[in-house]
Amino acid sequence: MKIGVSIPNHWGVEDAQAMLALGPLAEELGFDSIWVQDHLFNIGAIRERLDNRPYYHPLPLLSYMAATTKKVILGTSVLVLPTHHPVNLAKYLATLDQISGGRVVLGAGVGGEGDEFNLLGVPIRKRGALTDESITIMKELWSNPYPSYQGGSLNFSEVRFSPKPVQKPHIPVWVGGSSTGARRRAARVGDGWHPNGVSPEDFSAGRREIQELAAESGRNSGDIVMSVRAAVAVQPDWPSRNALPGYDADGMAAAMDAYREAGVEHMVLGLNSGDVAAIRRVMESIARDVMPRLG
C-alpha cells in the first residue's frame, strides 16, 4: 500500500513557506505522494473554520512542489471540477505533468457547497453532468492529436492543444466521493476511486461494487486504483472521533492496516491541522514508527 500526506493549503496557515516545506519533507521521509484540496471561497463550514485566513489555490502549490521534489506523486484531493473551466484546467495540469516529469494525479469531485456554486453562477443541480463533461473534454484534449468535442457547454473540432501530458494516454483521473453516482463514475470513466472519510468496511463494499460495474461495462477493474483519504488527528484533543490517531503509533498502524486489508492501494493521510510543527512531528512519527510495520 502506498501512503501519501495532505499539505494543509486549506487550514489557514499564515506562513506559506513553512507549509511548502512539508512537500520535500514528505519525500525525504519516504511518503509516496502529497495532496492538496480545492475551494475558491471561504464560505460555509470553511468560513466558520478559517474566517479570512488563507485557503491557498492547489495548483500553484503543486507547481512549486514539482520544482522542490523529484519523485513523489502530486495529487489533488479533490478538485471541484464544475467550478473550473475544463480547457484551462487541462492546460494547467498538462503543463504541470510536463514540468514534474509525469507525476500528476487528478483527484476529481463534483463538490457540494451550494453557496459557492451560486456565487460562481454554476447550477449545482448540473454538477454531476458538468463533472462528466469536464473529464471527457480533458481526456480528449490530453490524448487526441486533433481534439474534438460537441457537447452541452463547449464545441470544438480538430483543434490543436499543447502541451500533452507526459503520462499516456492521459493524466490519471481518480474519482472522488462515496455516493452511488461517484461509484458509477469511477467504474465508467475513472482511473481510480478516491473517497474521503469512509470506514474500511464501507470502502470494501464500494470497491466490490465498482469492480462489478466496471466488468459489466467491459473495463478491466484491475486498471482502477483503489484509494482513500482518511482524516488524521495530529493531537489527542482533536474534536473528530472518526479521525485516525496520528499521535498514537500503535493505533495508526492498526487503522491503516485495516484499510489495506479492505483493498486500499493508495492511502492519503489528511493531516487536519493548521499547526505545521505538529504536522511535521506526526509525519516523522508515522514514517519512523508506522510505515515500516505495514510492509
PDB file of N, CA, C and O in Angstrom, residues 15 29 43 56-57 63 78 133 145-146 164 181 187 261 291:
ATOM      1  N   ASP A  15       2.047  31.133   7.388  1.00  0.00           N
ATOM      2  CA  ASP A  15       3.423  31.034   6.911  1.00  0.00           C
ATOM      3  C   ASP A  15       3.471  30.080   5.720  1.00  0.00           C
ATOM      4  O   ASP A  15       3.608  28.866   5.874  1.00  0.00           O
ATOM      5  N   LEU A  29      11.027  11.687   3.905  1.00  0.00           N
ATOM      6  CA  LEU A  29      10.604  10.686   4.888  1.00  0.00           C
ATOM      7  C   LEU A  29      10.116   9.392   4.248  1.00  0.00           C
ATOM      8  O   LEU A  29       9.867   8.410   4.954  1.00  0.00           O
ATOM      9  N   ILE A  43     -16.228  29.918   2.541  1.00  0.00           N
ATOM     10  CA  ILE A  43     -17.677  30.027   2.631  1.00  0.00           C
ATOM     11  C   ILE A  43     -18.226  28.827   3.393  1.00  0.00           C
ATOM     12  O   ILE A  43     -17.592  27.764   3.422  1.00  0.00           O
ATOM     13  N   TYR A  56      -5.157  28.380   0.209  1.00  0.00           N
ATOM     14  CA  TYR A  56      -4.317  28.577  -0.968  1.00  0.00           C
ATOM     15  C   TYR A  56      -4.821  27.763  -2.161  1.00  0.00           C
ATOM     16  O   TYR A  56      -5.291  26.631  -2.011  1.00  0.00           O
ATOM     17  N   HIS A  57      -4.692  28.335  -3.359  1.00  0.00           N
ATOM     18  CA  HIS A  57      -5.074  27.622  -4.572  1.00  0.00           C
ATOM     19  C   HIS A  57      -4.187  26.387  -4.718  1.00  0.00           C
ATOM     20  O   HIS A  57      -2.958  26.467  -4.589  1.00  0.00           O
ATOM     21  N   SER A  63       2.688  23.171  -8.374  1.00  0.00           N
ATOM     22  CA  SER A  63       3.727  23.620  -9.304  1.00  0.00           C
ATOM     23  C   SER A  63       5.029  23.899  -8.556  1.00  0.00           C
ATOM     24  O   SER A  63       6.116  23.511  -9.004  1.00  0.00           O
ATOM     25  N   VAL A  78      -9.903  16.849  -3.360  1.00  0.00           N
ATOM     26  CA  VAL A  78     -10.024  16.725  -4.803  1.00  0.00           C
ATOM     27  C   VAL A  78     -10.270  18.112  -5.394  1.00  0.00           C
ATOM     28  O   VAL A  78     -10.624  19.046  -4.671  1.00  0.00           O
ATOM     29  N   GLU A 133     -18.735  15.890 -18.151  1.00  0.00           N
ATOM     30  CA  GLU A 133     -18.316  16.608 -19.343  1.00  0.00           C
ATOM     31  C   GLU A 133     -16.868  17.082 -19.212  1.00  0.00           C
ATOM     32  O   GLU A 133     -16.075  16.971 -20.166  1.00  0.00           O
ATOM     33  N   PRO A 145      -4.455  13.976 -30.951  1.00  0.00           N
ATOM     34  CA  PRO A 145      -3.649  14.997 -31.656  1.00  0.00           C
ATOM     35  C   PRO A 145      -4.500  16.127 -32.228  1.00  0.00           C
ATOM     36  O   PRO A 145      -4.030  17.254 -32.350  1.00  0.00           O
ATOM     37  N   TYR A 146      -5.754  15.817 -32.595  1.00  0.00           N
ATOM     38  CA  TYR A 146      -6.681  16.816 -33.121  1.00  0.00           C
ATOM     39  C   TYR A 146      -7.995  16.734 -32.323  1.00  0.00           C
ATOM     40  O   TYR A 146      -8.977  16.152 -32.784  1.00  0.00           O
ATOM     41  N   LYS A 164       0.860  18.197 -24.429  1.00  0.00           N
ATOM     42  CA  LYS A 164       0.219  16.981 -23.964  1.00  0.00           C
ATOM     43  C   LYS A 164       0.928  16.545 -22.681  1.00  0.00           C
ATOM     44  O   LYS A 164       2.099  16.858 -22.461  1.00  0.00           O
ATOM     45  N   GLY A 181     -23.518   7.828  -7.367  1.00  0.00           N
ATOM     46  CA  GLY A 181     -23.057   8.454  -8.604  1.00  0.00           C
ATOM     47  C   GLY A 181     -21.551   8.432  -8.738  1.00  0.00           C
ATOM     48  O   GLY A 181     -21.022   8.196  -9.830  1.00  0.00           O
ATOM     49  N   ALA A 187     -16.363   3.626 -11.931  1.00  0.00           N
ATOM     50  CA  ALA A 187     -16.394   2.389 -12.714  1.00  0.00           C
ATOM     51  C   ALA A 187     -16.430   2.671 -14.207  1.00  0.00           C
ATOM     52  O   ALA A 187     -15.856   1.927 -15.011  1.00  0.00           O
ATOM     53  N   GLU A 261      -6.237  -4.098   4.349  1.00  0.00           N
ATOM     54  CA  GLU A 261      -6.974  -5.354   4.237  1.00  0.00           C
ATOM     55  C   GLU A 261      -8.277  -5.167   3.466  1.00  0.00           C
ATOM     56  O   GLU A 261      -8.778  -6.117   2.842  1.00  0.00           O
ATOM     57  N   MET A 291       4.976   3.230   9.185  1.00  0.00           N
ATOM     58  CA  MET A 291       5.142   2.720   7.822  1.00  0.00           C
ATOM     59  C   MET A 291       5.964   1.440   7.741  1.00  0.00           C
ATOM     60  O   MET A 291       5.617   0.515   6.980  1.00  0.00           O
TER      61      MET A 291
END
